[in-house]
């Protein structure tokens, strides 16, 4: 079953604005990962945050993790049209092996 | 360095036909995976191989078989295709479980 669920399902913003996506999961995790998928392409890994970390940055990306609430957020600052894509969170439970993906957030950034 | 390569990119099958989706990675990764992606369903794990010589079922294994031919290659076989198997299939690899996945660009399969 899917471990992570993203919210919102779809998000439309203008260039320069910030985009925030949320992810909730169900069981204890080792780490949580965020991926991006451009239309017609495979997923690309963006950032990994470990269960003992609360915040992580990579360029314009900021990820937070709250293990007590079993939730994570991905913030994209100063968005660009090229950020238009679907974004997925993924987790492996402590008792599992492979990554389980949520259904994704579809982000549209308009010029 | 090609990463993860999947073939074919597109395929149309008739119900009952069989086919094998090929996947190869050149990153010397231990673990490989097959996912399917359907609208509104996200990605669902079909099978995975933690290391050369081992394979395990994922969330939706029915109707599929896999072979970890060697460390580089992990194939997915549909013995008797059904319309419910119409989907986009992604192969991925990682150094180990919990490591980031590297994905191929997918095989778009239609079963009529």
PDB file of C-alpha atoms in Angstrom, chain A residues 1-2 30-31 33 35 37 39-45 48 50 88 91-93 96-104, chain B residues 31 33 35 37 40-45 48-51 59 90 94 96-106 108:
ATOM      1  CA  UNK A   1       0.000   0.000   0.000  1.00  0.00           C
ATOM      2  CA  UNK A   2       1.132   3.539  -0.573  1.00  0.00           C
ATOM      3  CA  UNK A  30      14.359   5.557   7.953  1.00  0.00           C
ATOM      4  CA  UNK A  31      14.270   8.497   5.575  1.00  0.00           C
ATOM      5  CA  UNK A  33      12.743  11.350  -0.265  1.00  0.00           C
ATOM      6  CA  UNK A  35      11.282  13.268  -6.505  1.00  0.00           C
ATOM      7  CA  UNK A  37       8.777  13.988 -12.748  1.00  0.00           C
ATOM      8  CA  UNK A  39       5.915  15.046 -18.405  1.00  0.00           C
ATOM      9  CA  UNK A  40       6.810  11.865 -20.261  1.00  0.00           C
ATOM     10  CA  UNK A  41       9.986  11.254 -18.286  1.00  0.00           C
ATOM     11  CA  UNK A  42      11.197   9.145 -15.388  1.00  0.00           C
ATOM     12  CA  UNK A  43      11.379  10.419 -11.829  1.00  0.00           C
ATOM     13  CA  UNK A  44      14.427  12.355 -10.702  1.00  0.00           C
ATOM     14  CA  UNK A  45      15.631  12.352  -7.099  1.00  0.00           C
ATOM     15  CA  UNK A  48      16.634  12.937   0.997  1.00  0.00           C
ATOM     16  CA  UNK A  50      16.787  11.284   7.370  1.00  0.00           C
ATOM     17  CA  UNK A  88       6.359  12.847  -5.269  1.00  0.00           C
ATOM     18  CA  UNK A  91       9.403   6.461   2.072  1.00  0.00           C
ATOM     19  CA  UNK A  92      10.626   3.066   3.161  1.00  0.00           C
ATOM     20  CA  UNK A  93       9.173   1.799   6.383  1.00  0.00           C
ATOM     21  CA  UNK A  96      10.204  -2.691   4.479  1.00  0.00           C
ATOM     22  CA  UNK A  97      12.687  -2.606   1.651  1.00  0.00           C
ATOM     23  CA  UNK A  98      11.609  -0.666  -1.402  1.00  0.00           C
ATOM     24  CA  UNK A  99      10.370   2.899  -1.685  1.00  0.00           C
ATOM     25  CA  UNK A 100       6.637   3.516  -1.592  1.00  0.00           C
ATOM     26  CA  UNK A 101       5.465   6.578  -3.496  1.00  0.00           C
ATOM     27  CA  UNK A 102       2.512   8.871  -3.002  1.00  0.00           C
ATOM     28  CA  UNK A 103       0.240   9.940  -5.843  1.00  0.00           C
ATOM     29  CA  UNK A 104       2.070  13.210  -6.344  1.00  0.00           C
TER      30      UNK A 104
ATOM     31  CA  UNK B  31      19.213  -3.074  -6.118  1.00  0.00           C
ATOM     32  CA  UNK B  33      13.028  -2.276  -9.171  1.00  0.00           C
ATOM     33  CA  UNK B  35       7.165   0.073 -10.915  1.00  0.00           C
ATOM     34  CA  UNK B  37       2.430   4.221 -13.022  1.00  0.00           C
ATOM     35  CA  UNK B  40      -4.471   8.759 -10.187  1.00  0.00           C
ATOM     36  CA  UNK B  41      -2.611   5.796  -8.679  1.00  0.00           C
ATOM     37  CA  UNK B  42       0.929   7.062  -8.404  1.00  0.00           C
ATOM     38  CA  UNK B  43       3.726   4.506  -8.678  1.00  0.00           C
ATOM     39  CA  UNK B  44       3.192   0.961  -7.472  1.00  0.00           C
ATOM     40  CA  UNK B  45       5.981  -1.540  -6.956  1.00  0.00           C
ATOM     41  CA  UNK B  48      12.324  -5.725  -6.816  1.00  0.00           C
ATOM     42  CA  UNK B  49      15.745  -7.319  -6.623  1.00  0.00           C
ATOM     43  CA  UNK B  50      17.777  -6.443  -3.561  1.00  0.00           C
ATOM     44  CA  UNK B  51      20.919  -7.950  -5.052  1.00  0.00           C
ATOM     45  CA  UNK B  59       2.597  -4.519  -4.097  1.00  0.00           C
ATOM     46  CA  UNK B  90       9.504   2.278 -14.894  1.00  0.00           C
ATOM     47  CA  UNK B  94      19.809   2.119  -6.240  1.00  0.00           C
ATOM     48  CA  UNK B  96      21.025  -0.179  -1.542  1.00  0.00           C
ATOM     49  CA  UNK B  97      17.585   0.013   0.007  1.00  0.00           C
ATOM     50  CA  UNK B  98      16.875   3.447   1.468  1.00  0.00           C
ATOM     51  CA  UNK B  99      19.215   4.978  -1.132  1.00  0.00           C
ATOM     52  CA  UNK B 100      17.926   7.365  -3.815  1.00  0.00           C
ATOM     53  CA  UNK B 101      16.488   5.683  -6.885  1.00  0.00           C
ATOM     54  CA  UNK B 102      17.640   6.327 -10.426  1.00  0.00           C
ATOM     55  CA  UNK B 103      14.830   5.866 -12.939  1.00  0.00           C
ATOM     56  CA  UNK B 104      14.703   5.011 -16.596  1.00  0.00           C
ATOM     57  CA  UNK B 105      12.407   6.983 -18.904  1.00  0.00           C
ATOM     58  CA  UNK B 106       9.725   4.330 -18.949  1.00  0.00           C
ATOM     59  CA  UNK B 108       4.507   2.932 -22.392  1.00  0.00           C
TER      60      UNK B 108
END
